[in-house]
Coordinates of C-alpha atoms and ligand atoms in Angstrom, one line a residue:
M264 CA -1.9 -8.4 -31.9
N265 CA -1.4 -11.1 -34.5
D266 CA -4.2 -13.4 -35.4
M267 CA -3.9 -15.3 -32.0
K268 CA -5.6 -18.4 -33.3
Y269 CA -2.5 -19.8 -34.9
L270 CA -0.1 -19.1 -32.2
T271 CA 1.1 -21.6 -29.6
L272 CA 0.3 -20.8 -26.0
N273 CA 3.8 -19.6 -25.3
E274 CA 3.6 -17.3 -28.4
K275 CA 0.2 -16.0 -27.2
A276 CA 1.6 -15.3 -23.8
V277 CA 4.5 -13.3 -25.2
A278 CA 2.2 -11.4 -27.6
I279 CA -0.1 -10.4 -24.7
L280 CA 2.9 -9.0 -22.7
Q281 CA 4.0 -7.2 -25.9
S282 CA 0.6 -5.8 -26.6
N283 CA 0.1 -4.6 -23.1
D284 CA 3.6 -3.0 -23.1
R285 CA 3.1 0.8 -23.1
G286 CA 6.9 1.5 -23.3
G287 CA 8.8 0.9 -20.1
Y288 CA 5.7 -0.3 -18.2
T289 CA 2.9 -2.8 -18.8
V290 CA -0.8 -2.4 -18.2
P291 CA -2.6 -5.3 -16.6
T292 CA -5.2 -5.5 -19.4
S293 CA -6.3 -2.8 -21.8
G294 CA -9.7 -1.3 -21.0
L295 CA -10.3 -2.5 -17.4
Y296 CA -6.9 -1.5 -16.1
P297 CA -5.2 1.0 -18.4
Y298 CA -2.4 2.2 -16.1
Q299 CA 0.7 0.7 -14.3
W300 CA -0.4 -1.4 -11.3
N301 CA 2.2 -2.2 -8.8
W302 CA 2.2 -6.0 -8.3
D303 CA 0.9 -6.7 -11.8
S304 CA 3.9 -4.8 -13.1
V305 CA 6.3 -6.9 -11.1
F306 CA 4.7 -10.1 -12.5
A307 CA 5.0 -8.6 -15.9
A308 CA 8.8 -8.2 -15.2
W309 CA 9.0 -11.8 -14.3
G310 CA 7.3 -12.8 -17.6
F311 CA 9.5 -10.5 -19.7
A312 CA 12.5 -12.1 -18.1
T313 CA 11.7 -15.3 -20.1
F314 CA 12.4 -13.6 -23.4
D315 CA 13.8 -10.1 -22.9
K316 CA 15.8 -9.6 -19.7
P317 CA 16.7 -5.9 -20.1
R318 CA 12.9 -5.2 -20.6
A319 CA 12.2 -7.1 -17.3
W320 CA 14.5 -4.8 -15.3
D321 CA 13.1 -1.7 -17.1
E322 CA 9.7 -2.6 -15.8
L323 CA 11.0 -2.6 -12.3
D324 CA 12.9 0.6 -12.9
T325 CA 9.8 2.4 -14.2
L326 CA 7.8 1.2 -11.1
F327 CA 10.4 2.4 -8.6
A328 CA 10.8 5.7 -10.4
S329 CA 7.4 6.6 -8.9
Q330 CA 8.4 5.8 -5.3
W331 CA 7.5 8.4 -2.9
D332 CA 10.1 10.2 -0.7
D333 CA 8.9 8.1 2.3
G334 CA 9.6 4.9 0.5
M335 CA 6.1 4.0 -0.4
V336 CA 5.5 2.5 -3.8
P337 CA 2.1 3.4 -5.1
H338 CA -0.4 0.9 -6.3
I339 CA -1.3 2.8 -9.5
I340 CA 0.9 5.1 -11.6
F341 CA -1.2 7.1 -13.9
H342 CA 1.3 7.6 -16.8
Q343 CA -1.3 8.9 -19.2
D344 CA -4.9 10.0 -18.6
D345 CA -7.5 7.4 -19.6
P346 CA -11.2 8.2 -19.0
G347 CA -11.9 4.4 -19.1
Y348 CA -10.8 3.9 -15.4
F349 CA -12.4 5.2 -12.3
P350 CA -11.1 6.4 -9.8
G351 CA -8.5 8.1 -11.8
P352 CA -5.8 10.7 -10.9
D353 CA -8.3 13.6 -10.3
M354 CA -9.9 11.5 -7.5
W355 CA -6.6 10.6 -5.8
Q356 CA -5.1 14.1 -6.1
V357 CA -1.5 13.1 -5.5
N358 CA 0.6 15.9 -6.6
R359 CA 3.3 14.0 -8.5
N360 CA 4.4 13.6 -12.1
P361 CA 3.3 11.1 -13.2
A362 CA 0.3 11.1 -10.8
T363 CA -0.1 8.1 -8.6
S364 CA -2.6 6.7 -6.2
G365 CA -2.1 7.2 -2.5
I366 CA -1.9 3.6 -1.2
S367 CA 0.5 0.7 -1.9
Q368 CA 0.1 -3.0 -3.0
P369 CA 1.6 -6.4 -2.1
P370 CA 5.4 -6.1 -2.1
V371 CA 6.4 -8.9 -4.4
A372 CA 9.3 -7.0 -6.0
A373 CA 12.2 -8.5 -3.9
T374 CA 10.8 -12.0 -4.4
L375 CA 10.4 -11.8 -8.1
A376 CA 13.6 -9.7 -8.6
R377 CA 15.4 -12.6 -7.0
E378 CA 13.8 -15.0 -9.5
I379 CA 14.7 -12.7 -12.4
L380 CA 18.2 -12.5 -11.1
A381 CA 18.5 -16.2 -11.1
M382 CA 17.5 -16.2 -14.8
D383 CA 19.8 -13.4 -15.8
P384 CA 23.6 -13.8 -15.3
D385 CA 24.0 -10.0 -16.3
G386 CA 21.4 -8.9 -13.7
L387 CA 23.5 -8.0 -10.8
D388 CA 24.1 -4.4 -11.8
R389 CA 20.5 -3.9 -12.5
V390 CA 19.5 -5.3 -9.1
R391 CA 22.2 -3.3 -7.5
A392 CA 20.5 0.0 -8.5
L393 CA 17.1 -1.4 -7.3
F394 CA 18.3 -2.7 -4.0
P395 CA 18.2 0.5 -2.0
K396 CA 14.8 1.4 -3.4
I397 CA 13.3 -2.0 -2.5
K398 CA 14.8 -1.7 0.9
A399 CA 13.4 1.7 1.4
W400 CA 9.9 0.3 0.5
H401 CA 10.4 -2.5 3.0
R402 CA 11.4 0.0 5.6
W403 CA 8.1 1.9 4.9
W404 CA 6.2 -1.3 5.5
A405 CA 8.1 -2.0 8.7
E406 CA 7.9 1.5 10.1
Q407 CA 4.5 2.7 8.9
R408 CA 2.5 -0.4 8.8
C409 CA 3.9 -3.0 11.2
S410 CA 3.7 -1.0 14.4
Q411 CA 1.2 -3.5 15.8
G412 CA 3.1 -6.5 14.4
P413 CA 1.6 -8.0 11.3
V414 CA 1.1 -5.8 8.1
A415 CA -1.8 -3.3 8.5
I416 CA -3.6 -2.2 5.3
T417 CA -5.5 1.1 5.2
H418 CA -7.6 0.3 2.2
P419 CA -8.8 -3.1 0.8
W420 CA -7.2 -2.3 -2.5
E421 CA -3.8 -2.3 -0.8
S422 CA -4.2 -6.0 -0.2
G423 CA -4.6 -6.7 -3.9
R424 CA -7.5 -9.1 -2.9
D425 CA -9.9 -6.1 -3.0
N426 CA -13.2 -7.5 -2.0
C427 CA -12.4 -10.8 -0.3
P428 CA -14.5 -11.6 2.7
D429 CA -11.5 -10.9 5.0
W430 CA -12.4 -7.3 4.8
D431 CA -16.1 -7.4 5.4
I432 CA -15.9 -6.6 9.2
G433 CA -13.6 -3.6 8.6
M434 CA -15.7 -2.4 5.7
A435 CA -18.9 -2.7 7.8
N436 CA -17.5 0.2 10.0
V437 CA -17.0 2.4 7.0
D438 CA -19.6 5.0 6.2
G439 CA -20.1 5.1 2.5
S440 CA -23.2 7.1 2.5
N441 CA -21.8 10.4 1.8
V442 CA -19.6 9.9 -1.3
G443 CA -22.2 11.4 -3.7
D444 CA -22.7 10.3 -7.3
Y445 CA -20.0 8.8 -9.4
Q446 CA -19.7 6.7 -12.5
R447 CA -18.0 3.3 -12.2
R448 CA -16.1 2.2 -15.3
D449 CA -15.1 -1.3 -14.5
T450 CA -18.5 -2.7 -15.0
G451 CA -18.4 -1.2 -18.6
H452 CA -15.6 -3.6 -19.3
V453 CA -16.5 -6.7 -17.3
D454 CA -19.8 -8.3 -16.2
A455 CA -21.0 -6.7 -13.0
S456 CA -21.6 -10.0 -11.4
M457 CA -17.9 -10.7 -11.4
R458 CA -17.0 -7.4 -9.8
P459 CA -17.4 -5.8 -6.3
G460 CA -20.8 -4.4 -5.6
K461 CA -21.9 -0.7 -5.3
E462 CA -21.8 -0.7 -1.5
D463 CA -18.2 -1.8 -1.7
Y464 CA -17.4 1.0 -4.1
D465 CA -19.1 3.6 -1.9
R466 CA -16.9 2.5 0.9
Y467 CA -13.7 2.3 -1.2
L468 CA -14.3 5.9 -2.1
A469 CA -15.1 7.0 1.5
I470 CA -11.7 5.5 2.5
L471 CA -9.9 7.2 -0.4
Y472 CA -11.5 10.6 0.4
F473 CA -10.3 10.3 4.0
G474 CA -6.7 9.7 2.9
R475 CA -6.9 12.5 0.2
D476 CA -8.3 15.0 2.7
T477 CA -5.3 14.3 5.0
G478 CA -2.9 15.1 2.1
W479 CA -2.0 11.4 2.3
N480 CA -0.6 11.7 5.8
Q481 CA 0.4 8.2 6.7
S482 CA 0.3 8.7 10.6
E483 CA -3.0 10.3 10.4
I484 CA -4.5 7.6 8.1
V485 CA -3.1 4.8 10.3
A486 CA -4.3 6.5 13.6
N487 CA -7.7 7.7 12.5
G488 CA -8.6 6.4 9.1
P489 CA -11.9 4.5 8.6
F490 CA -10.3 1.2 7.8
L491 CA -7.3 -0.6 9.4
M492 CA -6.9 -4.3 9.2
A493 CA -4.1 -6.8 9.5
D494 CA -3.6 -8.6 6.2
P495 CA -2.2 -12.1 6.4
G496 CA -1.6 -12.0 2.6
I497 CA 0.7 -9.0 2.6
T498 CA 2.2 -10.2 5.9
F499 CA 3.4 -13.4 4.3
I500 CA 4.4 -11.8 1.1
L501 CA 6.5 -9.2 2.9
L502 CA 8.0 -11.9 5.1
R503 CA 9.1 -13.8 2.1
A504 CA 10.2 -10.6 0.4
H505 CA 12.5 -9.8 3.3
V506 CA 14.1 -13.2 3.1
D507 CA 14.6 -12.7 -0.7
L508 CA 16.0 -9.2 -0.2
I509 CA 18.4 -10.4 2.4
E510 CA 19.6 -12.9 -0.1
I511 CA 19.9 -10.4 -2.9
G512 CA 21.7 -8.1 -0.4
R513 CA 24.2 -10.8 0.4
Q514 CA 24.9 -11.4 -3.3
L515 CA 25.6 -7.6 -3.6
G516 CA 27.8 -7.6 -0.5
E517 CA 25.4 -5.2 1.2
D518 CA 24.7 -5.0 5.0
V519 CA 21.4 -6.9 5.5
Q520 CA 21.2 -6.6 9.3
E521 CA 18.3 -4.1 9.3
I522 CA 16.2 -6.3 7.0
E523 CA 17.0 -9.3 9.2
T524 CA 15.6 -7.3 12.1
W525 CA 12.4 -6.5 10.2
A526 CA 12.0 -10.1 9.1
A527 CA 12.4 -11.5 12.7
A528 CA 10.0 -8.9 14.1
L529 CA 7.3 -9.8 11.5
R530 CA 7.7 -13.6 12.0
S531 CA 7.3 -13.2 15.7
S532 CA 4.1 -11.3 15.2
L533 CA 2.3 -14.1 13.4
P534 CA 0.6 -15.4 16.5
M535 CA -1.5 -12.2 16.4
I536 CA -3.1 -13.3 13.2
W537 CA -3.5 -16.9 14.1
N538 CA -7.3 -17.5 14.7
A539 CA -7.4 -20.5 17.0
D540 CA -11.2 -20.8 16.6
I541 CA -10.9 -21.6 13.0
G542 CA -7.4 -23.1 13.0
A543 CA -6.1 -20.7 10.4
Y544 CA -4.2 -17.4 9.8
D545 CA -6.9 -14.8 9.6
A546 CA -7.4 -11.1 8.9
R547 CA -8.0 -9.0 11.9
D548 CA -9.7 -5.6 12.4
L549 CA -6.9 -3.7 14.2
R550 CA -9.4 -1.0 15.6
T551 CA -11.4 -3.7 17.5
G552 CA -9.2 -6.8 17.6
T553 CA -11.9 -8.9 15.9
F554 CA -10.9 -11.7 13.5
S555 CA -12.7 -12.0 10.1
G556 CA -13.4 -15.7 10.7
N557 CA -12.7 -16.5 7.1
I558 CA -10.3 -18.9 5.4
G559 CA -8.9 -18.0 2.0
S560 CA -5.9 -17.2 -0.1
G561 CA -4.4 -14.8 2.5
A562 CA -4.0 -17.7 4.9
F563 CA -2.6 -20.0 2.2
L564 CA 0.1 -17.5 1.2
S565 CA 1.7 -18.6 4.5
L566 CA 3.2 -21.3 2.4
L567 CA 5.2 -18.6 0.6
A568 CA 6.8 -17.7 3.9
D569 CA 7.4 -21.3 5.1
E570 CA 4.8 -20.9 7.7
S571 CA 2.3 -23.7 7.1
T572 CA 0.8 -25.6 10.1
P573 CA -0.9 -29.0 10.2
E574 CA -4.3 -27.4 11.0
L575 CA -4.0 -25.0 8.0
D576 CA -2.9 -27.9 5.8
T577 CA -6.0 -29.9 6.6
H578 CA -8.1 -26.9 5.5
L579 CA -6.0 -26.6 2.4
Q580 CA -6.6 -30.1 1.3
R581 CA -10.4 -29.9 2.2
I582 CA -10.7 -26.6 0.2
W583 CA -8.6 -27.8 -2.7
D584 CA -10.5 -31.1 -3.0
A585 CA -13.8 -29.3 -3.0
V586 CA -13.0 -27.7 -6.4
A587 CA -11.7 -28.9 -9.7
Y588 CA -9.2 -26.1 -10.1
G589 CA -7.4 -25.0 -7.0
I590 CA -6.7 -22.9 -5.1
P591 CA -9.9 -20.9 -4.7
S592 CA -9.6 -17.4 -3.1
F593 CA -12.2 -18.4 -0.6
D594 CA -13.5 -21.4 1.3
P595 CA -16.1 -23.2 -1.0
D596 CA -17.8 -24.6 2.1
A597 CA -18.5 -21.2 3.5
V598 CA -21.9 -19.4 3.0
L599 CA -20.2 -16.3 1.5
F600 CA -18.4 -18.4 -1.2
D601 CA -19.2 -16.8 -4.6
P602 CA -17.4 -18.7 -7.4
R603 CA -17.3 -15.9 -10.0
R604 CA -17.2 -12.7 -8.0
Y605 CA -13.7 -11.2 -7.9
W606 CA -11.9 -12.2 -4.7
R607 CA -14.8 -14.1 -3.0
G608 CA -14.2 -17.5 -4.6
P609 CA -12.5 -17.6 -7.9
T610 CA -9.1 -19.2 -8.5
W611 CA -6.4 -16.7 -9.4
P612 CA -3.5 -18.2 -11.4
V613 CA -1.2 -15.5 -10.1
V614 CA -1.8 -16.4 -6.5
N615 CA -1.2 -20.0 -7.4
S616 CA 2.2 -19.0 -8.8
L617 CA 3.1 -17.5 -5.4
I618 CA 1.8 -20.5 -3.4
A619 CA 3.8 -22.7 -5.7
L620 CA 7.0 -20.9 -4.9
G621 CA 6.3 -21.8 -1.3
L622 CA 5.4 -25.4 -2.1
R623 CA 8.7 -25.8 -4.0
R624 CA 10.7 -24.4 -1.3
A625 CA 9.1 -26.8 1.2
G626 CA 9.9 -29.8 -1.1
R627 CA 6.1 -30.5 -1.6
F628 CA 6.7 -31.2 -5.3
E629 CA 3.5 -33.3 -5.8
D630 CA 1.3 -30.5 -4.6
E631 CA 3.2 -28.0 -6.7
A632 CA 2.8 -30.2 -9.8
R633 CA -0.9 -30.6 -9.2
L634 CA -1.3 -26.8 -8.8
R635 CA 0.7 -26.3 -12.0
R636 CA -1.4 -28.8 -13.9
E637 CA -4.7 -27.4 -12.9
T638 CA -3.6 -23.8 -13.6
A639 CA -2.4 -24.9 -16.9
Q640 CA -5.6 -26.5 -17.7
L641 CA -7.6 -23.4 -16.9
I642 CA -5.4 -21.2 -19.1
S643 CA -4.9 -23.6 -22.0
K644 CA -8.6 -24.4 -22.3
H645 CA -10.1 -21.0 -21.6
G646 CA -7.5 -18.3 -22.3
F647 CA -5.3 -15.8 -20.4
F648 CA -8.1 -14.5 -18.2
E649 CA -7.7 -12.6 -14.9
Y650 CA -9.4 -15.4 -12.8
F651 CA -11.6 -18.5 -13.1
D652 CA -14.6 -20.2 -11.5
P653 CA -12.8 -23.0 -9.5
K654 CA -15.6 -25.5 -10.0
D655 CA -16.5 -25.2 -13.7
A656 CA -13.5 -23.2 -15.1
T657 CA -15.7 -20.3 -16.4
P658 CA -13.2 -17.6 -17.4
C659 CA -13.8 -14.3 -15.5
G660 CA -12.7 -10.7 -15.3
G661 CA -10.3 -9.2 -17.9
N662 CA -9.0 -11.2 -20.9
D663 CA -5.4 -11.1 -22.3
F664 CA -4.2 -10.4 -18.8
T665 CA -0.6 -9.6 -18.3
W666 CA 0.1 -11.5 -15.1
T667 CA -1.7 -14.6 -16.3
A668 CA 0.5 -14.5 -19.5
A669 CA 3.6 -13.8 -17.3
I670 CA 3.0 -16.8 -15.0
W671 CA 2.3 -19.0 -17.9
L672 CA 5.8 -18.3 -19.2
T673 CA 7.5 -18.5 -15.9
W674 CA 5.6 -21.3 -14.2
A675 CA 2.2 -22.6 -15.2
G676 CA 3.2 -23.5 -18.9
R677 CA 6.4 -25.2 -17.9
D678 CA 6.3 -28.8 -19.3
F679 CA 2.9 -28.2 -20.8
Q680 CA 2.5 -30.2 -24.0
E681 CA 0.3 -28.6 -26.6
E682 CA -2.3 -31.0 -28.1
A683 CA -2.3 -31.1 -31.9
D684 CA -5.5 -29.9 -33.5
Ligands
DGY233 C1 -9.8 -1.9 -9.3 O1 -9.9 -0.8 -9.7 O2 -10.5 -2.8 -9.3 C2 -8.4 -2.1 -8.6 O3 -8.3 -3.5 -8.2 C3 -8.0 -1.2 -7.6 O4 -6.7 -1.4 -7.5

């Protein structure tokens, strides 16, 4: 990368995307995440669309080239071996070329493809090729993961919000005592206090081993796997993605009836994840019916799907006002709040960008502007980090992060005035 010191923030963001570009796909950040990650990659595409539209579509094409025959789009694509990441392809044992992981990740593709299409008058042909693939992925969610109503995840990593307190009750039922010795790599790149703990990793591996031992048999994993929870985050992301895919389909002259059916079914299942005891959407253990009892970014993603409620809004204002830089991934008034540990408290600029899409659609322009301003302050003062302490802005996790750079270009940096030195 050039000497970053003399670049404007926009130039830095572009340079980060370019330096994380591995040719057709983009790594989230070098070192910590050296492969193609599903939702990171879609955000990368959105960022590329601000300065290189064909490259934006290429990113999505590369991602969907690794779609499984059943429609699933894996959460990691291991394009080239990198010993700096664990668990790598040898652990997942998915027999594909390139190798992939065996689980999925939040389906933001339709939503961001629609954003990219709006930026690219020549994009219709590119999106035409992607439409059936995105639709097949949505069908996979609808058929394999929505049988009880809201979206079920089979591994916390599928949620993208890996170790948020939402999953604690489901993880408590996972036996991680038999996974043997292994060497984590993430804590070699990032301070261990900002990452999930060893007990979390033991259980992540136990769930992975279960899936691997079934040969990644979806029905078996959903029926008998050690972890199955309803995820409000993916439920709202998928709901919005259905709506956006319907819109894209209409522009292409495609029949969208099936997608409308999935969207209606998903919307009507929302009462199942409404926890009246806390007045918020909540994660739920689908093996026991128990709610997690936590309020965090999964609930606030309801804004993305036009599904806010007055009670949830009251929580949002309280939680946002309790920090300097919203919106924290977890309730700062809760005992488990941990402001720098991965998804247990920090503010994630990329989640803010999704919530902002919802705020804009709802006409809540002041809230959207506040969120954009606070996000821009974090990035402009501290760099393009993965996440930040919501109270004192300490930058956390990986640096020169692709999706933070991407959302700077597409959203957070909009209207931002650089201060002269
Ligand atoms: C990790 O390795 O931390 C990833 O989030 C898993 O997807």
